[in-house]
Amino acid sequence: AGALPPALRAQGADPRVLLPGFGPILAKLEDATEIGRLDPPPAMAGARPRLLQGRLRACGVDAYVLDAPPYYLREGGPYADAAQRPYADNAQRFGLLGWAAAELAQGLDPSWQPQVVHAHDWHAALAPAYLRAAAETDGRTLPGSIYTVHNLAYQGLFEARHFDGLGLPAHFFGMHGLEFHGRLNFMKAGLYYADRITTVSPGYALEIQSPEQGCGLDGVLRERANQLSGILNGVDEAVWNPASDAMLGATYQPGRLAGKARCKLALQQELGLDAELGTPLLCVVSRLTEQKGLHLVLQALPSLLELGTRFALLGSGDAALEDAFRTAAAARPDAVAVRIGYDESFAHRLIAGSDIILVPSRFEPCGLTQLYGLKYGTLPLVRRVGGLADTVNDTRLETIDLDATGFVFDEFSAAGLLGAARRACTLYRRPADWKLVQQRAMRQPVDWQAPAARYLELYRQVAA
């Protein structure tokens, strides 16, 4: 939502984003003007939000923001309180977002009329439902809708009693609608009512139609297979570009890699890791969850160190995983460095200074860190799943001169990961071949230009 709109604008579109009025968003909204006060359905009326229009200059995006302090200005995070308990009124909070999107589509702002509404994940999934309800009520043609699934595992499930407060027709709560095993499912609304469905890689678009990865919605997705497509995410090159990255101590590009070597040396010194020549440095930048396969890294770590590698991690999430990685770092501070939390600047230094980035996910809709790895010449070591399979070509002896850009394994196991790591270490000790694969990886087109063109073509189809 930050990087795609400028890419669309560069190709002739006039996009706007609609966001909840969280504190950091309101603080960064420049040139804000009030469009008016809204009158949402009764269960949401306590908010009576203002609709603001302005600009989020940091990402070059024109934005509408729902200023509803009772719903969005809270001490915790966007979805849960400080103790990680989901807010009890999340159905109303994000129902309001979808309702406001449909109101904008019906001419709420007289100065700008959208032709397409593009909703993302469960949080905005009611927008297509509200549009369908308005079309049924008024009998008029409204803007088309596209719904993008970023992660099917998070669906916005609520008790059925919340449906009555959303202001949708009663028949929308049924098998052909929002009902899901007696509960209310926001994501199912987007899948069922949108004119087109996309997800963030072609591989994931196929996988989610299977029972294994369909998370209970595979039947709906198979029914809508002709309206479903996968479009890969891109990298925001204004933020992620080793040739111009101000967060690095030295910049570099495919034909001039000396800066990457300086980044590695500086990172090893910063982390207190051994800096022996010929020692590959592996990194992880990730949420620490079971989905991301980080327990495989823990299981494989002793063997990885025996291969002569060093390891550094930045991430947070599951408390048990956090503790286990801290313990590993304490046992081998010369070879393992761990930082728990999120640090944007350190993430850039870590990826730039490492040789290999590990992304051993159980499932992965698209993945961004492997794209950052490609861009920064930090060869991705990934599992053959979802967007990882779509973006990384495996390196074997017979493919080094063809299309190799990283290392891929199939079996979701520590043994599978180790097999790929051994191949990576073998290639690393052949500097000329390593450099060839590294430069090819860095030259892969991973920006937003091609994805934006595909979205724009889809918008034209829906708006026609």
GROMACS .gro file of C-alpha atoms in nm:
model
  464
    1ALA     CA    1   0.000   0.000   0.000
    2GLY     CA    2   0.304   0.225   0.028
    3ALA     CA    3   0.513   0.118  -0.272
    4LEU     CA    4   0.247   0.014  -0.524
    5PRO     CA    5   0.061   0.350  -0.557
    6PRO     CA    6   0.366   0.550  -0.677
    7ALA     CA    7   0.441   0.273  -0.927
    8LEU     CA    8   0.081   0.290  -1.051
    9ARG     CA    9   0.101   0.668  -1.077
   10ALA     CA   10   0.414   0.637  -1.291
   11GLN     CA   11   0.205   0.431  -1.535
   12GLY     CA   12  -0.079   0.683  -1.558
   13ALA     CA   13  -0.316   0.587  -1.275
   14ASP     CA   14  -0.446   0.817  -0.999
   15PRO     CA   15  -0.448   0.599  -0.685
   16ARG     CA   16  -0.545   0.691  -0.329
   17VAL     CA   17  -0.515   0.480  -0.016
   18LEU     CA   18  -0.767   0.459   0.270
   19LEU     CA   19  -0.620   0.394   0.614
   20PRO     CA   20  -0.742   0.376   0.974
   21GLY     CA   21  -0.647   0.680   1.180
   22PHE     CA   22  -0.378   0.519   1.392
   23GLY     CA   23  -0.160   0.769   1.576
   24PRO     CA   24   0.155   0.736   1.361
   25ILE     CA   25  -0.050   0.773   1.041
   26LEU     CA   26  -0.225   1.087   1.164
   27ALA     CA   27   0.111   1.228   1.274
   28LYS     CA   28   0.257   1.184   0.925
   29LEU     CA   29  -0.046   1.303   0.727
   30GLU     CA   30   0.050   1.634   0.566
   31ASP     CA   31  -0.178   1.903   0.418
   32ALA     CA   32  -0.477   1.735   0.582
   33THR     CA   33  -0.825   1.863   0.503
   34GLU     CA   34  -1.159   1.729   0.626
   35ILE     CA   35  -1.391   1.582   0.365
   36GLY     CA   36  -1.672   1.550   0.620
   37ARG     CA   37  -1.815   1.345   0.905
   38LEU     CA   38  -1.947   0.999   0.830
   39ASP     CA   39  -2.263   0.824   0.950
   40PRO     CA   40  -2.175   0.455   0.965
   41PRO     CA   41  -2.412   0.168   1.056
   42PRO     CA   42  -2.554   0.191   1.411
   43ALA     CA   43  -2.310  -0.049   1.580
   44MET     CA   44  -2.019   0.166   1.457
   45ALA     CA   45  -2.187   0.501   1.512
   46GLY     CA   46  -2.007   0.563   1.840
   47ALA     CA   47  -1.702   0.650   1.636
   48ARG     CA   48  -1.870   0.903   1.399
   49PRO     CA   49  -1.538   0.946   1.221
   50ARG     CA   50  -1.404   1.237   1.025
   51LEU     CA   51  -1.270   1.155   0.681
   52LEU     CA   52  -0.944   1.337   0.624
   53GLN     CA   53  -0.758   1.378   0.298
   54GLY     CA   54  -0.386   1.450   0.279
   55ARG     CA   55  -0.049   1.315   0.176
   56LEU     CA   56   0.189   1.064   0.331
   57ARG     CA   57   0.503   1.222   0.192
   58ALA     CA   58   0.743   0.957   0.324
   59CYS     CA   59   0.608   0.709   0.068
   60GLY     CA   60   0.465   0.956  -0.184
   61VAL     CA   61   0.104   0.849  -0.137
   62ASP     CA   62  -0.220   1.049  -0.147
   63ALA     CA   63  -0.433   0.921   0.138
   64TYR     CA   64  -0.774   0.926   0.300
   65VAL     CA   65  -0.760   0.861   0.674
   66LEU     CA   66  -1.049   0.764   0.901
   67ASP     CA   67  -1.011   0.980   1.210
   68ALA     CA   68  -1.205   0.781   1.470
   69PRO     CA   69  -1.018   0.812   1.802
   70PRO     CA   70  -1.242   0.569   1.999
   71TYR     CA   71  -1.152   0.297   1.751
   72TYR     CA   72  -0.798   0.367   1.639
   73LEU     CA   73  -0.614   0.579   1.899
   74ARG     CA   74  -0.523   0.315   2.156
   75GLU     CA   75  -0.222   0.233   2.367
   76GLY     CA   76  -0.158  -0.107   2.208
   77GLY     CA   77  -0.090  -0.203   1.849
   78PRO     CA   78  -0.320  -0.190   1.547
   79TYR     CA   79  -0.498  -0.518   1.626
   80ALA     CA   80  -0.426  -0.604   1.988
   81ASP     CA   81  -0.350  -0.443   2.322
   82ALA     CA   82  -0.011  -0.430   2.492
   83ALA     CA   83  -0.065  -0.783   2.627
   84GLN     CA   84  -0.133  -0.909   2.271
   85ARG     CA   85  -0.503  -0.964   2.338
   86PRO     CA   86  -0.709  -0.886   2.025
   87TYR     CA   87  -0.944  -0.592   2.076
   88ALA     CA   88  -1.298  -0.710   2.146
   89ASP     CA   89  -1.441  -0.469   1.888
   90ASN     CA   90  -1.210  -0.553   1.594
   91ALA     CA   91  -1.512  -0.653   1.384
   92GLN     CA   92  -1.653  -0.302   1.419
   93ARG     CA   93  -1.314  -0.130   1.384
   94PHE     CA   94  -1.233  -0.295   1.053
   95GLY     CA   95  -1.592  -0.322   0.937
   96LEU     CA   96  -1.585   0.057   0.949
   97LEU     CA   97  -1.283   0.060   0.718
   98GLY     CA   98  -1.461  -0.151   0.455
   99TRP     CA   99  -1.779   0.051   0.487
  100ALA     CA  100  -1.589   0.379   0.436
  101ALA     CA  101  -1.420   0.239   0.125
  102ALA     CA  102  -1.760   0.157  -0.024
  103GLU     CA  103  -1.884   0.507   0.061
  104LEU     CA  104  -1.585   0.660  -0.120
  105ALA     CA  105  -1.664   0.440  -0.419
  106GLN     CA  106  -2.016   0.586  -0.424
  107GLY     CA  107  -1.900   0.948  -0.448
  108LEU     CA  108  -1.828   1.052  -0.089
  109ASP     CA  109  -1.553   1.284  -0.214
  110PRO     CA  110  -1.703   1.493  -0.497
  111SER     CA  111  -1.356   1.582  -0.625
  112TRP     CA  112  -1.239   1.225  -0.689
  113GLN     CA  113  -1.435   0.923  -0.813
  114PRO     CA  114  -1.261   0.585  -0.815
  115GLN     CA  115  -1.321   0.330  -1.087
  116VAL     CA  116  -1.186   0.039  -0.883
  117VAL     CA  117  -1.168  -0.047  -0.512
  118HIS     CA  118  -0.867  -0.263  -0.423
  119ALA     CA  119  -0.897  -0.421  -0.077
  120HIS     CA  120  -0.616  -0.599   0.108
  121ASP     CA  121  -0.638  -0.890   0.352
  122TRP     CA  122  -0.912  -0.945   0.609
  123HIS     CA  123  -0.894  -0.592   0.749
  124ALA     CA  124  -1.044  -0.441   0.433
  125ALA     CA  125  -1.232  -0.748   0.312
  126LEU     CA  126  -1.581  -0.611   0.376
  127ALA     CA  127  -1.538  -0.337   0.114
  128PRO     CA  128  -1.649  -0.566  -0.175
  129ALA     CA  129  -1.943  -0.688   0.037
  130TYR     CA  130  -2.062  -0.333   0.108
  131LEU     CA  131  -2.028  -0.250  -0.262
  132ARG     CA  132  -2.235  -0.555  -0.359
  133ALA     CA  133  -2.499  -0.464  -0.102
  134ALA     CA  134  -2.520  -0.107  -0.236
  135ALA     CA  135  -2.553  -0.234  -0.594
  136GLU     CA  136  -2.833  -0.470  -0.493
  137THR     CA  137  -3.015  -0.192  -0.308
  138ASP     CA  138  -2.981   0.081  -0.570
  139GLY     CA  139  -2.967  -0.129  -0.885
  140ARG     CA  140  -2.690   0.087  -1.026
  141THR     CA  141  -2.343   0.005  -1.152
  142LEU     CA  142  -2.069   0.078  -0.901
  143PRO     CA  143  -1.690   0.063  -0.928
  144GLY     CA  144  -1.539  -0.281  -0.964
  145SER     CA  145  -1.352  -0.447  -0.679
  146ILE     CA  146  -1.032  -0.646  -0.641
  147TYR     CA  147  -0.940  -0.836  -0.328
  148THR     CA  148  -0.579  -0.932  -0.252
  149VAL     CA  149  -0.489  -1.211  -0.012
  150HIS     CA  150  -0.151  -1.151   0.151
  151ASN     CA  151  -0.177  -1.438   0.399
  152LEU     CA  152  -0.472  -1.677   0.397
  153ALA     CA  153  -0.395  -1.795   0.750
  154TYR     CA  154  -0.526  -1.470   0.902
  155GLN     CA  155  -0.893  -1.446   0.812
  156GLY     CA  156  -1.068  -1.211   1.054
  157LEU     CA  157  -1.288  -1.464   1.235
  158PHE     CA  158  -1.554  -1.335   1.477
  159GLU     CA  159  -1.859  -1.466   1.654
  160ALA     CA  160  -2.180  -1.456   1.451
  161ARG     CA  161  -2.338  -1.197   1.683
  162HIS     CA  162  -2.110  -0.931   1.536
  163PHE     CA  163  -2.278  -0.958   1.195
  164ASP     CA  164  -2.592  -0.770   1.296
  165GLY     CA  165  -2.393  -0.456   1.370
  166LEU     CA  166  -2.229  -0.435   1.029
  167GLY     CA  167  -2.532  -0.304   0.841
  168LEU     CA  168  -2.518  -0.569   0.568
  169PRO     CA  169  -2.829  -0.746   0.433
  170ALA     CA  170  -2.930  -1.049   0.639
  171HIS     CA  171  -2.886  -1.289   0.348
  172PHE     CA  172  -2.515  -1.201   0.330
  173PHE     CA  173  -2.465  -1.419   0.639
  174GLY     CA  174  -2.486  -1.758   0.472
  175MET     CA  175  -2.277  -2.025   0.306
  176HIS     CA  176  -2.262  -1.806  -0.005
  177GLY     CA  177  -2.142  -1.506   0.191
  178LEU     CA  178  -1.975  -1.429   0.523
  179GLU     CA  179  -2.077  -1.735   0.725
  180PHE     CA  180  -1.798  -1.984   0.803
  181HIS     CA  181  -1.885  -2.282   1.026
  182GLY     CA  182  -2.133  -2.070   1.218
  183ARG     CA  183  -1.896  -1.777   1.257
  184LEU     CA  184  -1.833  -1.450   1.074
  185ASN     CA  185  -1.535  -1.457   0.834
  186PHE     CA  186  -1.419  -1.125   0.691
  187MET     CA  187  -1.177  -1.280   0.442
  188LYS     CA  188  -1.448  -1.500   0.298
  189ALA     CA  189  -1.646  -1.183   0.222
  190GLY     CA  190  -1.361  -1.053   0.008
  191LEU     CA  191  -1.318  -1.386  -0.168
  192TYR     CA  192  -1.689  -1.420  -0.236
  193TYR     CA  193  -1.796  -1.068  -0.333
  194ALA     CA  194  -1.494  -0.915  -0.512
  195ASP     CA  195  -1.495  -0.908  -0.892
  196ARG     CA  196  -1.139  -1.039  -0.904
  197ILE     CA  197  -0.910  -1.203  -0.649
  198THR     CA  198  -0.533  -1.179  -0.645
  199THR     CA  199  -0.263  -1.308  -0.420
  200VAL     CA  200   0.101  -1.218  -0.397
  201SER     CA  201   0.263  -1.490  -0.607
  202PRO     CA  202   0.154  -1.732  -0.881
  203GLY     CA  203   0.270  -2.028  -0.672
  204TYR     CA  204   0.063  -1.926  -0.372
  205ALA     CA  205  -0.243  -1.876  -0.595
  206LEU     CA  206  -0.224  -2.246  -0.682
  207GLU     CA  207  -0.137  -2.366  -0.332
  208ILE     CA  208  -0.431  -2.200  -0.158
  209GLN     CA  209  -0.674  -2.393  -0.378
  210SER     CA  210  -0.559  -2.714  -0.205
  211PRO     CA  211  -0.686  -2.845   0.130
  212GLU     CA  212  -0.330  -2.843   0.266
  213GLN     CA  213  -0.285  -2.466   0.233
  214GLY     CA  214  -0.642  -2.348   0.178
  215CYS     CA  215  -0.706  -2.289   0.550
  216GLY     CA  216  -1.066  -2.404   0.509
  217LEU     CA  217  -1.134  -2.165   0.221
  218ASP     CA  218  -0.993  -2.379  -0.060
  219GLY     CA  219  -1.345  -2.467  -0.180
  220VAL     CA  220  -1.436  -2.101  -0.226
  221LEU     CA  221  -1.107  -2.039  -0.404
  222ARG     CA  222  -1.153  -2.334  -0.638
  223GLU     CA  223  -1.501  -2.207  -0.726
  224ARG     CA  224  -1.348  -1.871  -0.815
  225ALA     CA  225  -1.034  -2.007  -0.982
  226ASN     CA  226  -1.115  -1.825  -1.309
  227GLN     CA  227  -1.114  -1.493  -1.122
  228LEU     CA  228  -0.799  -1.570  -0.920
  229SER     CA  229  -0.444  -1.475  -1.020
  230GLY     CA  230  -0.106  -1.435  -0.855
  231ILE     CA  231   0.101  -1.117  -0.891
  232LEU     CA  232   0.437  -1.101  -0.719
  233ASN     CA  233   0.515  -0.820  -0.480
  234GLY     CA  234   0.807  -0.592  -0.559
  235VAL     CA  235   1.084  -0.416  -0.372
  236ASP     CA  236   1.057  -0.045  -0.304
  237GLU     CA  237   1.385   0.066  -0.458
  238ALA     CA  238   1.360   0.404  -0.292
  239VAL     CA  239   1.422   0.214   0.033
  240TRP     CA  240   1.603  -0.106  -0.068
  241ASN     CA  241   1.887  -0.039  -0.312
  242PRO     CA  242   2.251  -0.117  -0.225
  243ALA     CA  243   2.374   0.143  -0.474
  244SER     CA  244   2.211   0.427  -0.279
  245ASP     CA  245   2.125   0.289   0.068
  246ALA     CA  246   2.214   0.561   0.320
  247MET     CA  247   2.192   0.308   0.606
  248LEU     CA  248   2.504   0.128   0.484
  249GLY     CA  249   2.862   0.218   0.558
  250ALA     CA  250   2.950   0.149   0.194
  251THR     CA  251   2.731   0.123  -0.116
  252TYR     CA  252   2.780  -0.119  -0.403
  253GLN     CA  253   2.627  -0.257  -0.723
  254PRO     CA  254   2.662  -0.571  -0.936
  255GLY     CA  255   2.972  -0.462  -1.125
  256ARG     CA  256   3.142  -0.306  -0.821
  257LEU     CA  257   3.117  -0.532  -0.515
  258ALA     CA  258   3.400  -0.398  -0.298
  259GLY     CA  259   3.144  -0.209  -0.088
  260LYS     CA  260   2.971  -0.534   0.006
  261ALA     CA  261   3.295  -0.674   0.145
  262ARG     CA  262   3.333  -0.360   0.357
  263CYS     CA  263   2.974  -0.399   0.478
  264LYS     CA  264   3.050  -0.756   0.586
  265LEU     CA  265   3.364  -0.661   0.775
  266ALA     CA  266   3.184  -0.377   0.954
  267LEU     CA  267   2.894  -0.608   1.045
  268GLN     CA  268   3.125  -0.877   1.184
  269GLN     CA  269   3.299  -0.616   1.398
  270GLU     CA  270   2.967  -0.472   1.515
  271LEU     CA  271   2.842  -0.816   1.620
  272GLY     CA  272   3.170  -0.948   1.761
  273LEU     CA  273   3.178  -1.241   1.519
  274ASP     CA  274   3.492  -1.410   1.391
  275ALA     CA  275   3.603  -1.243   1.071
  276GLU     CA  276   3.807  -1.522   0.914
  277LEU     CA  277   3.846  -1.502   0.538
  278GLY     CA  278   3.645  -1.761   0.351
  279THR     CA  279   3.379  -1.786   0.622
  280PRO     CA  280   3.024  -1.744   0.491
  281LEU     CA  281   2.791  -1.536   0.707
  282LEU     CA  282   2.427  -1.653   0.719
  283CYS     CA  283   2.146  -1.426   0.835
  284VAL     CA  284   1.776  -1.430   0.921
  285VAL     CA  285   1.551  -1.123   0.925
  286SER     CA  286   1.206  -1.245   1.018
  287ARG     CA  287   0.911  -1.273   1.246
  288LEU     CA  288   0.990  -1.564   1.476
  289THR     CA  289   0.697  -1.793   1.406
  290GLU     CA  290   0.643  -2.157   1.320
  291GLN     CA  291   0.531  -2.053   0.969
  292LYS     CA  292   0.876  -1.909   0.897
  293GLY     CA  293   1.051  -2.240   0.974
  294LEU     CA  294   1.285  -2.088   1.231
  295HIS     CA  295   1.278  -2.404   1.444
  296LEU     CA  296   1.449  -2.574   1.149
  297VAL     CA  297   1.727  -2.317   1.172
  298LEU     CA  298   1.767  -2.391   1.544
  299GLN     CA  299   1.784  -2.764   1.478
  300ALA     CA  300   2.036  -2.717   1.199
  301LEU     CA  301   2.247  -2.449   1.368
  302PRO     CA  302   2.512  -2.678   1.527
  303SER     CA  303   2.569  -2.847   1.191
  304LEU     CA  304   2.572  -2.513   1.012
  305LEU     CA  305   2.849  -2.394   1.242
  306GLU     CA  306   3.040  -2.717   1.181
  307LEU     CA  307   3.033  -2.627   0.811
  308GLY     CA  308   3.235  -2.320   0.903
  309THR     CA  309   2.958  -2.062   0.879
  310ARG     CA  310   2.867  -1.774   1.108
  311PHE     CA  311   2.508  -1.679   1.187
  312ALA     CA  312   2.321  -1.357   1.274
  313LEU     CA  313   1.950  -1.301   1.338
  314LEU     CA  314   1.715  -1.007   1.376
  315GLY     CA  315   1.355  -1.075   1.468
  316SER     CA  316   1.088  -1.113   1.732
  317GLY     CA  317   0.778  -1.320   1.792
  318ASP     CA  318   0.731  -1.653   1.964
  319ALA     CA  319   0.882  -1.627   2.313
  320ALA     CA  320   1.019  -1.981   2.306
  321LEU     CA  321   1.200  -1.917   1.978
  322GLU     CA  322   1.336  -1.587   2.109
  323ASP     CA  323   1.476  -1.763   2.418
  324ALA     CA  324   1.623  -2.048   2.214
  325PHE     CA  325   1.809  -1.813   1.981
  326ARG     CA  326   1.938  -1.610   2.277
  327THR     CA  327   2.069  -1.932   2.430
  328ALA     CA  328   2.244  -2.027   2.106
  329ALA     CA  329   2.412  -1.686   2.091
  330ALA     CA  330   2.524  -1.709   2.454
  331ALA     CA  331   2.680  -2.051   2.391
  332ARG     CA  332   2.880  -1.937   2.085
  333PRO     CA  333   2.920  -1.557   2.090
  334ASP     CA  334   3.210  -1.585   1.844
  335ALA     CA  335   2.986  -1.749   1.583
  336VAL     CA  336   2.621  -1.655   1.661
  337ALA     CA  337   2.470  -1.309   1.710
  338VAL     CA  338   2.105  -1.248   1.790
  339ARG     CA  339   1.906  -0.927   1.823
  340ILE     CA  340   1.545  -0.958   1.936
  341GLY     CA  341   1.318  -0.681   1.816
  342TYR     CA  342   1.282  -0.471   1.504
  343ASP     CA  343   1.548  -0.228   1.385
  344GLU     CA  344   1.514  -0.096   1.029
  345SER     CA  345   1.868   0.036   1.001
  346PHE     CA  346   2.022  -0.282   1.140
  347ALA     CA  347   1.808  -0.492   0.903
  348HIS     CA  348   1.970  -0.310   0.609
  349ARG     CA  349   2.321  -0.354   0.752
  350LEU     CA  350   2.256  -0.721   0.832
  351ILE     CA  351   2.133  -0.810   0.485
  352ALA     CA  352   2.403  -0.609   0.309
  353GLY     CA  353   2.682  -0.757   0.523
  354SER     CA  354   2.574  -1.121   0.502
  355ASP     CA  355   2.648  -1.373   0.228
  356ILE     CA  356   2.333  -1.589   0.253
  357ILE     CA  357   1.983  -1.512   0.382
  358LEU     CA  358   1.774  -1.803   0.515
  359VAL     CA  359   1.399  -1.820   0.443
  360PRO     CA  360   1.298  -2.182   0.520
  361SER     CA  361   0.922  -2.118   0.546
  362ARG     CA  362   0.653  -2.381   0.589
  363PHE     CA  363   0.438  -2.162   0.362
  364GLU     CA  364   0.515  -1.822   0.212
  365PRO     CA  365   0.263  -1.618   0.012
  366CYS     CA  366   0.536  -1.405  -0.142
  367GLY     CA  367   0.815  -1.314   0.094
  368LEU     CA  368   1.017  -0.995   0.081
  369THR     CA  369   1.342  -1.080   0.257
  370GLN     CA  370   1.448  -1.315  -0.024
  371LEU     CA  371   1.387  -1.027  -0.267
  372TYR     CA  372   1.602  -0.801  -0.052
  373GLY     CA  373   1.864  -1.076  -0.056
  374LEU     CA  374   1.860  -1.090  -0.436
  375LYS     CA  375   1.886  -0.713  -0.459
  376TYR     CA  376   2.177  -0.697  -0.212
  377GLY     CA  377   2.373  -0.994  -0.348
  378THR     CA  378   2.299  -1.195  -0.034
  379LEU     CA  379   2.200  -1.522  -0.193
  380PRO     CA  380   1.866  -1.655  -0.067
  381LEU     CA  381   1.845  -2.008   0.073
  382VAL     CA  382   1.475  -2.089   0.063
  383ARG     CA  383   1.223  -2.370   0.070
  384ARG     CA  384   1.045  -2.445  -0.258
  385VAL     CA  385   0.706  -2.304  -0.164
  386GLY     CA  386   0.481  -2.013  -0.266
  387GLY     CA  387   0.656  -1.694  -0.369
  388LEU     CA  388   0.995  -1.831  -0.265
  389ALA     CA  389   0.976  -2.089  -0.544
  390ASP     CA  390   0.864  -1.817  -0.787
  391THR     CA  391   1.157  -1.584  -0.716
  392VAL     CA  392   1.467  -1.797  -0.643
  393ASN     CA  393   1.628  -2.034  -0.894
  394ASP     CA  394   1.827  -2.318  -0.744
  395THR     CA  395   2.203  -2.337  -0.794
  396ARG     CA  396   2.336  -2.669  -0.918
  397LEU     CA  397   2.657  -2.735  -1.106
  398GLU     CA  398   2.470  -2.750  -1.435
  399THR     CA  399   2.279  -2.425  -1.378
  400ILE     CA  400   2.552  -2.189  -1.260
  401ASP     CA  401   2.590  -2.047  -1.610
  402LEU     CA  402   2.215  -2.040  -1.679
  403ASP     CA  403   1.966  -1.906  -1.427
  404ALA     CA  404   2.093  -1.982  -1.075
  405THR     CA  405   2.021  -1.707  -0.819
  406GLY     CA  406   2.015  -1.890  -0.483
  407PHE     CA  407   1.958  -2.224  -0.313
  408VAL     CA  408   1.630  -2.415  -0.287
  409PHE     CA  409   1.526  -2.722  -0.086
  410ASP     CA  410   1.201  -2.918  -0.081
  411GLU     CA  411   1.155  -3.116   0.241
  412PHE     CA  412   1.041  -2.907   0.539
  413SER     CA  413   1.312  -3.037   0.769
  414ALA     CA  414   1.648  -2.946   0.917
  415ALA     CA  415   1.804  -3.206   0.688
  416GLY     CA  416   1.656  -3.038   0.382
  417LEU     CA  417   1.789  -2.701   0.494
  418LEU     CA  418   2.134  -2.846   0.566
  419GLY     CA  419   2.155  -3.006   0.223
  420ALA     CA  420   2.104  -2.667   0.057
  421ALA     CA  421   2.347  -2.503   0.301
  422ARG     CA  422   2.619  -2.753   0.208
  423ARG     CA  423   2.574  -2.667  -0.160
  424ALA     CA  424   2.587  -2.299  -0.072
  425CYS     CA  425   2.912  -2.341   0.122
  426THR     CA  426   3.064  -2.539  -0.165
  427LEU     CA  427   2.982  -2.261  -0.409
  428TYR     CA  428   3.110  -1.996  -0.167
  429ARG     CA  429   3.453  -2.159  -0.175
  430ARG     CA  430   3.459  -2.116  -0.555
  431PRO     CA  431   3.480  -1.735  -0.567
  432ALA     CA  432   3.442  -1.693  -0.942
  433ASP     CA  433   3.125  -1.906  -0.955
  434TRP     CA  434   2.989  -1.739  -0.640
  435LYS     CA  435   3.038  -1.395  -0.795
  436LEU     CA  436   2.865  -1.504  -1.115
  437VAL     CA  437   2.552  -1.621  -0.927
  438GLN     CA  438   2.566  -1.319  -0.696
  439GLN     CA  439   2.575  -1.070  -0.984
  440ARG     CA  440   2.293  -1.249  -1.166
  441ALA     CA  441   2.082  -1.236  -0.849
  442MET     CA  442   2.143  -0.862  -0.813
  443ARG     CA  443   2.036  -0.800  -1.172
  444GLN     CA  444   1.699  -0.973  -1.131
  445PRO     CA  445   1.409  -0.727  -1.188
  446VAL     CA  446   1.242  -0.721  -0.845
  447ASP     CA  447   1.101  -0.366  -0.850
  448TRP     CA  448   0.733  -0.267  -0.874
  449GLN     CA  449   0.726  -0.177  -1.244
  450ALA     CA  450   0.608  -0.513  -1.380
  451PRO     CA  451   0.366  -0.589  -1.092
  452ALA     CA  452   0.213  -0.242  -1.125
  453ALA     CA  453   0.155  -0.300  -1.496
  454ARG     CA  454  -0.023  -0.627  -1.419
  455TYR     CA  455  -0.242  -0.463  -1.154
  456LEU     CA  456  -0.324  -0.178  -1.390
  457GLU     CA  457  -0.436  -0.422  -1.658
  458LEU     CA  458  -0.654  -0.599  -1.401
  459TYR     CA  459  -0.802  -0.265  -1.293
  460ARG     CA  460  -0.892  -0.189  -1.654
  461GLN     CA  461  -1.069  -0.524  -1.687
  462VAL     CA  462  -1.270  -0.466  -1.370
  463ALA     CA  463  -1.354  -0.104  -1.454
  464ALA     CA  464  -1.465  -0.187  -1.809
   0.00000   0.00000   0.00000
